[in-house]
XYZ file of C-alpha atoms in Angstrom:
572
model
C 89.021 -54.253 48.127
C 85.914 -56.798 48.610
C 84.615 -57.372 51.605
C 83.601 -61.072 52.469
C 80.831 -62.082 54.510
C 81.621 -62.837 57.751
C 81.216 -66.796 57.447
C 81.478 -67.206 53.739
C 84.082 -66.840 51.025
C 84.951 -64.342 47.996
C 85.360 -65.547 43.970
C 88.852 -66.627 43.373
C 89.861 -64.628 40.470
C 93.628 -65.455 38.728
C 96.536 -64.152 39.576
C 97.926 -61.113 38.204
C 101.929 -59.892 38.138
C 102.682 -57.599 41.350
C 102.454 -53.766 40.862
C 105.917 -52.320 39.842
C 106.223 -50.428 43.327
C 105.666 -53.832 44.879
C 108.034 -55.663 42.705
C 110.601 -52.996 43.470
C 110.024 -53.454 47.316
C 110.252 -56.912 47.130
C 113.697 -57.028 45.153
C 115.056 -54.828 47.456
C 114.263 -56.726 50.411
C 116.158 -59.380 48.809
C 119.222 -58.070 48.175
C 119.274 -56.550 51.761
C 118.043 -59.539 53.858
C 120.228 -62.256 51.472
C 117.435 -64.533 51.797
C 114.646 -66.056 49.495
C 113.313 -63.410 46.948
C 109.921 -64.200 46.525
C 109.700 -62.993 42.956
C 109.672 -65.798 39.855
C 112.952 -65.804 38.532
C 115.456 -64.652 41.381
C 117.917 -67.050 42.279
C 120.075 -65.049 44.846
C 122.308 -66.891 47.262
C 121.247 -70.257 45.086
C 117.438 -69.871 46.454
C 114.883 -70.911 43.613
C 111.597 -70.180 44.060
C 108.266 -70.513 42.338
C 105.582 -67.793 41.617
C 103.152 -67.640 44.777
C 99.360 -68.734 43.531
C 98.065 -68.487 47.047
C 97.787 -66.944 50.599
C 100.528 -66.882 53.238
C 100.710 -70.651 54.874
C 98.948 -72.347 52.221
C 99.814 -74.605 49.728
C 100.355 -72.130 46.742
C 102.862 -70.663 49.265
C 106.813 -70.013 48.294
C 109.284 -72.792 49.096
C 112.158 -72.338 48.858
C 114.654 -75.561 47.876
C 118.261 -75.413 47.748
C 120.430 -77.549 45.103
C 123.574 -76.849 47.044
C 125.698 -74.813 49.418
C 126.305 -70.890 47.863
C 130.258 -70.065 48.182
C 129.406 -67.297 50.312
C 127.155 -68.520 52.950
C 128.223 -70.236 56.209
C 126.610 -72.368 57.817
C 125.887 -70.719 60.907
C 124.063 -68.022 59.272
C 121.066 -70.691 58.118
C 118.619 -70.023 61.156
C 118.681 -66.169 60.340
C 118.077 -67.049 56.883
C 115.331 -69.030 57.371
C 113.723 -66.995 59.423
C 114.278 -63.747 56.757
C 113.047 -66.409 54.176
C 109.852 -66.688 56.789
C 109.338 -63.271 56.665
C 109.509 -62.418 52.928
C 107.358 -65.054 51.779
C 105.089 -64.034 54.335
C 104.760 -60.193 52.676
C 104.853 -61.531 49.315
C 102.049 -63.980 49.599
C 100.116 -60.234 51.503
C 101.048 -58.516 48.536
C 100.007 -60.937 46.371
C 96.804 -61.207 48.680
C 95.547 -58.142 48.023
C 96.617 -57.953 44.119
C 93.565 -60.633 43.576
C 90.720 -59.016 46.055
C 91.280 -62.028 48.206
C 92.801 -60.000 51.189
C 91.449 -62.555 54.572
C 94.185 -62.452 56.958
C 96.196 -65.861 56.555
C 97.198 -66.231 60.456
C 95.761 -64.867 63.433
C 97.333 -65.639 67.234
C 95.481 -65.637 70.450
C 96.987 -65.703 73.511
C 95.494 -68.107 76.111
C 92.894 -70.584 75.838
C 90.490 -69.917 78.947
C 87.177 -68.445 77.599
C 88.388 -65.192 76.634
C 90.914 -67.098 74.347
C 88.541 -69.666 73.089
C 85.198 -67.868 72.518
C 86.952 -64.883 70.186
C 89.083 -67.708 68.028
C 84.978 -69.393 67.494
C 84.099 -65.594 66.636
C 87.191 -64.645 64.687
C 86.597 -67.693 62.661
C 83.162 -67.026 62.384
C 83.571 -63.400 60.862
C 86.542 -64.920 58.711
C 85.913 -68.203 57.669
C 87.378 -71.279 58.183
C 90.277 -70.795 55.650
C 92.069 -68.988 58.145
C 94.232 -70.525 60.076
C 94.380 -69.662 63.925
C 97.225 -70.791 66.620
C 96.195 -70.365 70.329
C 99.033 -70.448 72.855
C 98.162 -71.677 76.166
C 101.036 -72.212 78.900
C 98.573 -73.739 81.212
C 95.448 -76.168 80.953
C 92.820 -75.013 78.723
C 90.468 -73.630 79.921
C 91.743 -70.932 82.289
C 89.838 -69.592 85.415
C 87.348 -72.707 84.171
C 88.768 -75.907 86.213
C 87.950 -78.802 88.065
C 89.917 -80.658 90.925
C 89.319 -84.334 91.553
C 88.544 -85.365 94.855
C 88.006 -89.130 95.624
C 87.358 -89.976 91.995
C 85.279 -87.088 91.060
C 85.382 -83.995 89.899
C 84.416 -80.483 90.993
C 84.560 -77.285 90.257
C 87.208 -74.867 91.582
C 86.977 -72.172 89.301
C 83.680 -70.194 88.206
C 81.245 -72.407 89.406
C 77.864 -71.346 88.049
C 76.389 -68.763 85.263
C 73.093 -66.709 85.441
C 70.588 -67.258 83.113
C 70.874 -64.149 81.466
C 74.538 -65.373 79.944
C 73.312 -65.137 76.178
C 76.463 -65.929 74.899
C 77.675 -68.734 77.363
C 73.976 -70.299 76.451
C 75.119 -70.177 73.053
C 77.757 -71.847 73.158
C 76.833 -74.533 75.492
C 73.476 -75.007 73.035
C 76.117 -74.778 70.021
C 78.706 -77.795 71.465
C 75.432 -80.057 72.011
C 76.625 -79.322 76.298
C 73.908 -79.701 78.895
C 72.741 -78.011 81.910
C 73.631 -79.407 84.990
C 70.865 -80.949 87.487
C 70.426 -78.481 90.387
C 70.574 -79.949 93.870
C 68.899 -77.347 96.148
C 70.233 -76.059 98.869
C 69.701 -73.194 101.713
C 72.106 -70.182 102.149
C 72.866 -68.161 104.955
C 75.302 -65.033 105.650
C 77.512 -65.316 108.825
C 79.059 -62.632 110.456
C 81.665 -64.031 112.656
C 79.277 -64.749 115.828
C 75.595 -65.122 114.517
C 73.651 -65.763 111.373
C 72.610 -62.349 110.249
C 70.188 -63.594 107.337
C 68.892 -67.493 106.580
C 67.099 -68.615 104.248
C 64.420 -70.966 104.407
C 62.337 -73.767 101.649
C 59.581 -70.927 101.904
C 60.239 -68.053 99.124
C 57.380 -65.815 100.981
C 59.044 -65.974 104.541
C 61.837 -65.381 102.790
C 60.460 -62.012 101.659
C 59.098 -61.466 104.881
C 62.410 -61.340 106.551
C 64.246 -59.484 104.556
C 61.311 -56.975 104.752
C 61.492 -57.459 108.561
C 65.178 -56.941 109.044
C 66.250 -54.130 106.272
C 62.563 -52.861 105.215
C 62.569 -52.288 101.270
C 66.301 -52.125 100.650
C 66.169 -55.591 99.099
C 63.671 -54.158 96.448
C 65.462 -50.123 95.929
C 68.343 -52.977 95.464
C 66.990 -55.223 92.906
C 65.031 -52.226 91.200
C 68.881 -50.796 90.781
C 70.830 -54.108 89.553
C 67.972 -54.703 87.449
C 67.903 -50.851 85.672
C 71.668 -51.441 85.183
C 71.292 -55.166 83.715
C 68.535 -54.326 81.182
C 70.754 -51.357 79.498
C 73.925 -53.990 79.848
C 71.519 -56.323 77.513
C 72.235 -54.266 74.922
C 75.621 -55.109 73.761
C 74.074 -58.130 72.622
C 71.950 -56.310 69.849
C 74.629 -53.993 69.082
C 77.028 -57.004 68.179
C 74.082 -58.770 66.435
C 74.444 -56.044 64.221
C 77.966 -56.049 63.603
C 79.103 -52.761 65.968
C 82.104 -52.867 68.262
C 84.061 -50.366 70.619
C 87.456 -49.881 70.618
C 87.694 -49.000 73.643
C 86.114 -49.557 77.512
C 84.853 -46.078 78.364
C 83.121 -46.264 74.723
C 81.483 -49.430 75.184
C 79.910 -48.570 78.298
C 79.030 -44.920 76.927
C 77.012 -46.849 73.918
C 74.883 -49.085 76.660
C 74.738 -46.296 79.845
C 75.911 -42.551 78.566
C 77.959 -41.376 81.399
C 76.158 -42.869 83.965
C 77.549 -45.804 83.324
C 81.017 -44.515 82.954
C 80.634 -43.047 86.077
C 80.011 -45.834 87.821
C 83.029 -47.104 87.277
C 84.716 -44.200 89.628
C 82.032 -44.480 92.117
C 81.629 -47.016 94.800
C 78.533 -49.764 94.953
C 77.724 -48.260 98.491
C 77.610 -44.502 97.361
C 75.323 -45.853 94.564
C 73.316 -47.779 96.835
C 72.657 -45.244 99.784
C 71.882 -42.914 96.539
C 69.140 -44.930 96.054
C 67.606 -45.396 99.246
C 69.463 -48.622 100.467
C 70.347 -48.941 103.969
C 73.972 -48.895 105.131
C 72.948 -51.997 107.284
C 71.779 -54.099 104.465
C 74.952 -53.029 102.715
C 77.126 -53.950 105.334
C 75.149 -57.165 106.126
C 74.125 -58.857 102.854
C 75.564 -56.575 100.059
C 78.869 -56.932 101.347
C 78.583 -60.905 102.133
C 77.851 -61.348 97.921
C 80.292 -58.963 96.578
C 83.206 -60.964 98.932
C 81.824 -64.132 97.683
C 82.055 -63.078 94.096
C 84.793 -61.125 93.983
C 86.821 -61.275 97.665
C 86.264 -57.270 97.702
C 84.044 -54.838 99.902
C 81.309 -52.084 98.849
C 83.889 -49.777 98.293
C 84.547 -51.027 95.116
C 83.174 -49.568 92.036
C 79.760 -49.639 91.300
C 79.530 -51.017 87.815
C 81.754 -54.150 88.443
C 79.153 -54.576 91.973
C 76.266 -54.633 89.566
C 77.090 -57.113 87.697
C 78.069 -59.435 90.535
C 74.812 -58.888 92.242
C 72.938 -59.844 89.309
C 74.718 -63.189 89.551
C 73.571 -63.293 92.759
C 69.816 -62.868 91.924
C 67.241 -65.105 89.342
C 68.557 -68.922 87.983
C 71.942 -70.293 88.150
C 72.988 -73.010 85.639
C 76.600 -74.967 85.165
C 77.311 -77.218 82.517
C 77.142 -80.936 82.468
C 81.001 -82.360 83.205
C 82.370 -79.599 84.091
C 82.474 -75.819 82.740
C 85.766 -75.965 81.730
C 83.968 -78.355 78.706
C 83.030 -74.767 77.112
C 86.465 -73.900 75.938
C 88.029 -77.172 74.791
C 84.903 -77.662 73.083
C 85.012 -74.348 71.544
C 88.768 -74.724 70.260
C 87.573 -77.925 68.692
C 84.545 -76.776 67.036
C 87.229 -74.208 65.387
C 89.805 -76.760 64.936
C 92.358 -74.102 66.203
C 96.289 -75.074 67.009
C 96.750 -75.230 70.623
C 100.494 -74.102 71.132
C 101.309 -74.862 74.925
C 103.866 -72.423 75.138
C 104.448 -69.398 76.943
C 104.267 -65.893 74.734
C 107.295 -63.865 75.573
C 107.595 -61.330 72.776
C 105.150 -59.537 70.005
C 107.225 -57.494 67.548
C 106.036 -55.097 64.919
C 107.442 -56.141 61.508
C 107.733 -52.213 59.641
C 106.127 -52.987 56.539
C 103.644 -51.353 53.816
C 100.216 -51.378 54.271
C 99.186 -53.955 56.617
C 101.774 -54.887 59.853
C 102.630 -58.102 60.599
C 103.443 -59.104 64.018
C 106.140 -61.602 65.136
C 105.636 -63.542 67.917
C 107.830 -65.557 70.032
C 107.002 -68.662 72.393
C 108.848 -70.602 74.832
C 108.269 -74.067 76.209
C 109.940 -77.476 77.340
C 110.999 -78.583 73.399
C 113.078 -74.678 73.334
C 111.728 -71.273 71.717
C 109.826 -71.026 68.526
C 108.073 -67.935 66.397
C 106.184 -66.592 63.498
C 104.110 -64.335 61.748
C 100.769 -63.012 62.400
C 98.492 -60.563 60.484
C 96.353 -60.465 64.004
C 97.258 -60.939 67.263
C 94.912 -61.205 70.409
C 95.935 -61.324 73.876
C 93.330 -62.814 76.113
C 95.194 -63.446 78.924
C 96.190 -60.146 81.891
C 98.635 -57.963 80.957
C 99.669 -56.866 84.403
C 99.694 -59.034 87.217
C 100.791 -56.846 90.112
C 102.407 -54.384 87.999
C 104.742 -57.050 85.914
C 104.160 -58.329 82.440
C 104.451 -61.300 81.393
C 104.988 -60.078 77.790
C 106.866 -57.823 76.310
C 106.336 -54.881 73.039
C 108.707 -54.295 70.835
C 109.001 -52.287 67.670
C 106.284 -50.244 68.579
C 105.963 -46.225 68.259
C 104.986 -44.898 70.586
C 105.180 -47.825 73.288
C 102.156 -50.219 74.061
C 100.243 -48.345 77.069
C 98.563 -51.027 79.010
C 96.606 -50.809 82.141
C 98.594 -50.908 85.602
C 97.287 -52.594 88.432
C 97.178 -55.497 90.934
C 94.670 -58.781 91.137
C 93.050 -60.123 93.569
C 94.674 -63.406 94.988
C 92.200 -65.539 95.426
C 92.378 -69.321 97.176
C 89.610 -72.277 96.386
C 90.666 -75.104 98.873
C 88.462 -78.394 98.492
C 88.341 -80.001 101.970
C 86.791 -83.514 101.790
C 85.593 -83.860 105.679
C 83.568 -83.261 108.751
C 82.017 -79.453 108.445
C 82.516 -77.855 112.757
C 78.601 -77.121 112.732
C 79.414 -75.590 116.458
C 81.454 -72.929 115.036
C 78.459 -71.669 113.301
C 76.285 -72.547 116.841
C 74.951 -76.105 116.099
C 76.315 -78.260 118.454
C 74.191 -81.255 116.970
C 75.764 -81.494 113.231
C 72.294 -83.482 112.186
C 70.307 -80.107 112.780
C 72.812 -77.523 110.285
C 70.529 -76.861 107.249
C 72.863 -75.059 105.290
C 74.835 -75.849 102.247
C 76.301 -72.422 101.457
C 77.650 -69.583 103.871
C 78.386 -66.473 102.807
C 80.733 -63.979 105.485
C 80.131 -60.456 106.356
C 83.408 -58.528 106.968
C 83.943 -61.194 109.985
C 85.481 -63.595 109.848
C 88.347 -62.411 107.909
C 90.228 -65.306 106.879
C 87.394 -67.136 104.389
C 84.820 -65.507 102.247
C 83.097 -68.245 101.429
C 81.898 -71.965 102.234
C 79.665 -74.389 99.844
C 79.056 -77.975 99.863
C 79.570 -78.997 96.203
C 78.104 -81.694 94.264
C 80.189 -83.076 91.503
C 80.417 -82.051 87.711
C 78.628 -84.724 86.983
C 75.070 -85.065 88.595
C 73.220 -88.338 88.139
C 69.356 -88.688 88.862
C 70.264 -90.583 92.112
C 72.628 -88.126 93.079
C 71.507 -86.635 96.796
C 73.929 -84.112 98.878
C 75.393 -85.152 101.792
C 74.135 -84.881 104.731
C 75.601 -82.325 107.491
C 76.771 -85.222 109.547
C 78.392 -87.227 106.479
C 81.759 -86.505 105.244
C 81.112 -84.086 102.264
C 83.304 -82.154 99.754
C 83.259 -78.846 101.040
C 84.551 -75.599 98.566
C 86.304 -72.764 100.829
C 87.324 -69.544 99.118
C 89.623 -67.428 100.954
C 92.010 -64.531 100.319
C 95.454 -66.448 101.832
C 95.745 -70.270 102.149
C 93.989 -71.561 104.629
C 96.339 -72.280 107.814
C 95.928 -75.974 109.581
C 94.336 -74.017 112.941
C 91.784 -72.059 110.608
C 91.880 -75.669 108.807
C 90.377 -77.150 112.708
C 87.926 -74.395 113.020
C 85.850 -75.034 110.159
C 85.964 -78.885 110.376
C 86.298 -81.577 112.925
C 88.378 -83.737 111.058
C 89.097 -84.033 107.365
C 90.479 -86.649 105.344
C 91.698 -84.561 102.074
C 92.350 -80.994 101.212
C 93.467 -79.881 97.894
C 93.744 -76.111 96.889
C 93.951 -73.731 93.654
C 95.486 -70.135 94.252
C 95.466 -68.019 91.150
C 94.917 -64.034 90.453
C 91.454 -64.068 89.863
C 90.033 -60.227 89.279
C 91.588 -57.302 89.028
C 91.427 -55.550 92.344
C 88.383 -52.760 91.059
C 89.407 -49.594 91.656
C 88.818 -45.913 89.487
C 90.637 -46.028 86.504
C 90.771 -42.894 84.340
C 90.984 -43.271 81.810
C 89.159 -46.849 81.323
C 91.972 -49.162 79.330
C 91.247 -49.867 75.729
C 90.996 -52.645 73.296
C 93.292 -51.801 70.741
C 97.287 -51.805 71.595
C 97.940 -51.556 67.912
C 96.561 -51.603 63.945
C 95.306 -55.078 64.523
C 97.203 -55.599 68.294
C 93.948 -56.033 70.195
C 93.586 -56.686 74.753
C 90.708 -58.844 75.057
C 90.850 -58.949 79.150
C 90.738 -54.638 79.203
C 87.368 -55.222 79.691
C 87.575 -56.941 83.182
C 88.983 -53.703 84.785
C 85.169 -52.552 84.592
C 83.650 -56.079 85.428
C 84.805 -59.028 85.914
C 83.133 -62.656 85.189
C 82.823 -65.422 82.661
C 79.627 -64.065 80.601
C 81.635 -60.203 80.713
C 84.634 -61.924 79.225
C 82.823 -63.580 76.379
C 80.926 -60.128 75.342
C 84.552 -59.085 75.111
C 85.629 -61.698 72.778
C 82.645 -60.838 70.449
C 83.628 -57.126 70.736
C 87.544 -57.976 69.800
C 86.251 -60.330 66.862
C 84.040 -57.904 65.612
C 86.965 -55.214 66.020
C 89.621 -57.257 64.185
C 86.961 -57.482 61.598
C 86.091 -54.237 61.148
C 89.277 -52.535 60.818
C 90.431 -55.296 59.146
C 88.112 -54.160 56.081
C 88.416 -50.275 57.119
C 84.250 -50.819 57.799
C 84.964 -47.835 60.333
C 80.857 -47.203 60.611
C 80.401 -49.927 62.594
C 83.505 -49.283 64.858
C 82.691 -46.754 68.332
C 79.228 -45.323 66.694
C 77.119 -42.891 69.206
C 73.510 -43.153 69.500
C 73.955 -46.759 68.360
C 70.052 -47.453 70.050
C 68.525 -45.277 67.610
C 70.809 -46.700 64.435
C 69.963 -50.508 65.699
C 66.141 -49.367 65.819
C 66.225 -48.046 61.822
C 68.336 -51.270 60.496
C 65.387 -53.262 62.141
């Protein structure tokens, strides 16, 4: 069988007359399903049907035409007909497929359209080419965990707000869709522990230094030294997928960038890591702890691998994209001119065929149910939310074995008002210099509080002023009650909220979940049980695309290699 390039196409050579063990599969499958043979010259149950010259779906396809009713057939046996007549042409135009060389698959699914769902349909379509055609179902909005809530006729964000500069492939894509960066409005942070200000920051990055240095000695640099040893062997997926190599699973992904130490941070906690280094518990508790809630609503005592990468976010150059973030994946699913189903996945069955599977899946929305046939399926969207699917396996042997485990709820409300700056111990609201407040343990019932600036920043554009009513972003764990409401602001004129399962609740996990369910059954989102963010989800659409491809064309040397540093070093 040839192998294509990844972007390009393969010599159309002419068709040739299915083998006779083919011929003799097909003819059977006619007289048993009592449905459209696909082979020139059958005629059973008053089907006529022309010799296939293409691929499944296109226009050299089968169709069927009926002259008039067969004595035999009643009517209420049509839809099963149909969709047995679905089904054969789809394995004859395979068969027929792979008789000329020409063996792309014809139809690949992806479940969900948030950037997990919309960055590995641009990379599946990059690796396949654009002849293949590629449905994404999406229940919700597109766009996912990437959203925007209007508030007084703008917009802001409510999901992911920002991206660190070291995002290769979100600066891809955002450089590939003609986006923009965002203008920055600056802003001081501080970290409030339920009484005081443990930590503020100033305009002045050397007194900055200085106290940090002053209150926690040199944790902040064992700390940085630490995320920035773990970040620089993370940068290497992006080399091994430049070169074509994916991982079929987590715990062999992580092996390729860290060995075991990076496996084994995923069973050990950030603290333990840090105090390992040298890091004080105090600057744990006090600053450590204050990102890690603001990132992910969790403590230190999750695992280390997943705290890594949300302290890297927290360090270096933040960006967002012009309009809104959520631009990334609608732009993306237009680029690749994919068909958006909004409908809700309820089933993926395994067709028992020769050679390749084929996987039918089944969809619900407000029109009724629908289905169809897939050579490759991708679900990007969580498996297990709080133990129950939202989709379910069948035909498979043995079962699919996904991950079990819980999210973490997680609450943006956007309160257009008065900030309390006494709660925080500035009676005078004019003198609060603080746009962003990250919490310690204390208070429990918010992680989080930013003034926001719109998604779209004009040159005029200045933040409000502590005494001005201003859009103010809250994350929280539970919806924020009306009293908790009056302790953070003095009076507010709007609140509107999002609540959605944003992160898996990190926790060990032995063994680490994998990518493949199936022959081409792939779980985009097992990645997120080791880390969790927007830039970690799009290196696991490039690994699933690059997976699908692989095995796809049985190129099993560039599938789970070891020592994959030393191979990348030779190719170069």
């Amino acid at each position: 069988m040839r192998k294509p390039h990844p972007g390009g196409g393969t010599e159309k050579l002419p068709m040739t007359e299915p083998a006779p063990r083919e011929m003799r599969l097909m003819r059977a499958s006619c007289r048993r399903g009592k449905a459209a043979c696909p082979m020139r010259g059958c005629d059973q149950r008053g089907w006529k049907t022309e010799q296939p010259v293409g691929r499944r779906g296109g226009a050299g396809s089968p169709a069927p035409t009926r002259d008039c009713p067969s004595p035999g057939v009643l009517p209420q046996s049509l839809p099963a007909m149909a969709r047995a007549a679905r089904l054969f042409a789809a394995l004859a135009a395979l068969l027929a497929a792979a008789a000329t060389g020409d063996a792309r698959p014809s139809k690949i699914a992806v479940v969900g359209a948030g950037i997990g769902g919309s960055a590995v349909a641009h990379f599946l379509q990059q690796h396949f080419g654009p002849r293949v055609q590629i449905d994404v179902f999406e229940k919700g909005t597109v766009g996912g965990r990437l959203a925007t809530i209007s508030v007084n006729k703008q917009h802001y964000e409510s999901g992911a707000a920002s991206f660190h500069s070291l995002s290769l492939h979100m600066q891809g894509f955002v450089k590939q869709l003609g986006l923009r960066h965002r203008r920055e409005v600056g802003g001081r942070s501080a970290i409030f522990n339920g009484e005081d200000f443990v930590l503020e920051e100033t305009d002045w990055y050397l007194l900055n230094l200085f106290r940090l240095w002053w209150h926690y000695g040199i944790s902040f640099l064992r700390l940085q030294m630490w995320v920035e040893e773990v970040m620089e062997k993370f940068m290497r997926i992006y080399k091994y997928q430049a070169h074509g190599y994916a991982f079929s699973g987590v715990e062999e992904l992580l092996y390729s960038l860290g060995e075991s130490a990076f496996v084994n941070m995923t069973q050990r906690s950030v603290a333990e890591s840090l105090l390992q280094v040298g890091v004080t518990q105090r600057f744990i508790d006090d600053v450590v702890s204050a990102v890690l809630r603001a990132s992910y609503g969790q403590s230190a005592a999750m695992p280390a691998f997943a705290g890594a990468m949300s302290l890297a976010g927290a360090q270096g150059s933040l960006w967002s994209v012009e309009g809104g973030n959520k631009l990334v994946c609608s732009g993306l699913l237009k680029l690749t001119k994919a068909n958006v189903i909004h409908a809700t996945v309820t089933t993926v069955t395994l067709q028992q065929t020769e050679g390749k599977p084929l996987y039918h899946v089944k969809y619900e929305n407000e029109v009724g149910t629908g289905s169809d046939y897939y050579d490759i399926v991708v679900i990007a969207t969580p498996l297990h939310l709080d133990n129950s699917s939202t989709i379910t396996f069948e035909g498979f042997d043995p079962p699919i074995d996904v991950v079990q485990g819980s999210f973490q709820p997680t609450v943006v409300s956007l309160v257009h008002g008065y900030l309390n700056s006494s709660y925080f111990g500035f009676p005078d609201p004019k003198l609060f210099p603080f746009a962003s407040i990250l919490t310690t343990d204390f208070p429990s019932f918010f992680c989080a509080l930013d003034n926001m600036c719109p998604v779209n920043v004009s040159a005029s554009f200045r933040r409000k002023q502590p005494q001005e009513a201003a859009v103010w972003r809250v994350q929280s764990p539970q919806p924020l009650l009306r009293s908790q409401l009056k302790t953070l602001f003095r009076s507010y004129y709007s609140v509107q909220t999002a609540e959605w399962q944003a992160h898996p609740v990190h926790g060990p996990h032995s063994p680490l979940p994998r990518f493949v369910l199936h022959d081409q059954l792939f779980h985009l989102n097992a990645l997120e049980w080791a880390a969790s963010s927007v830039e970690v989800t799009a290196v696991a659409a490039k690994n699933v695309a690059l997976l699908a491809f692989n095995r796809w064309y049985q190129d099993l040397d560039k599938i789970d290699q070891k020592d994959l540093m030393h191979k990348v070093k030779t190719e170069l």
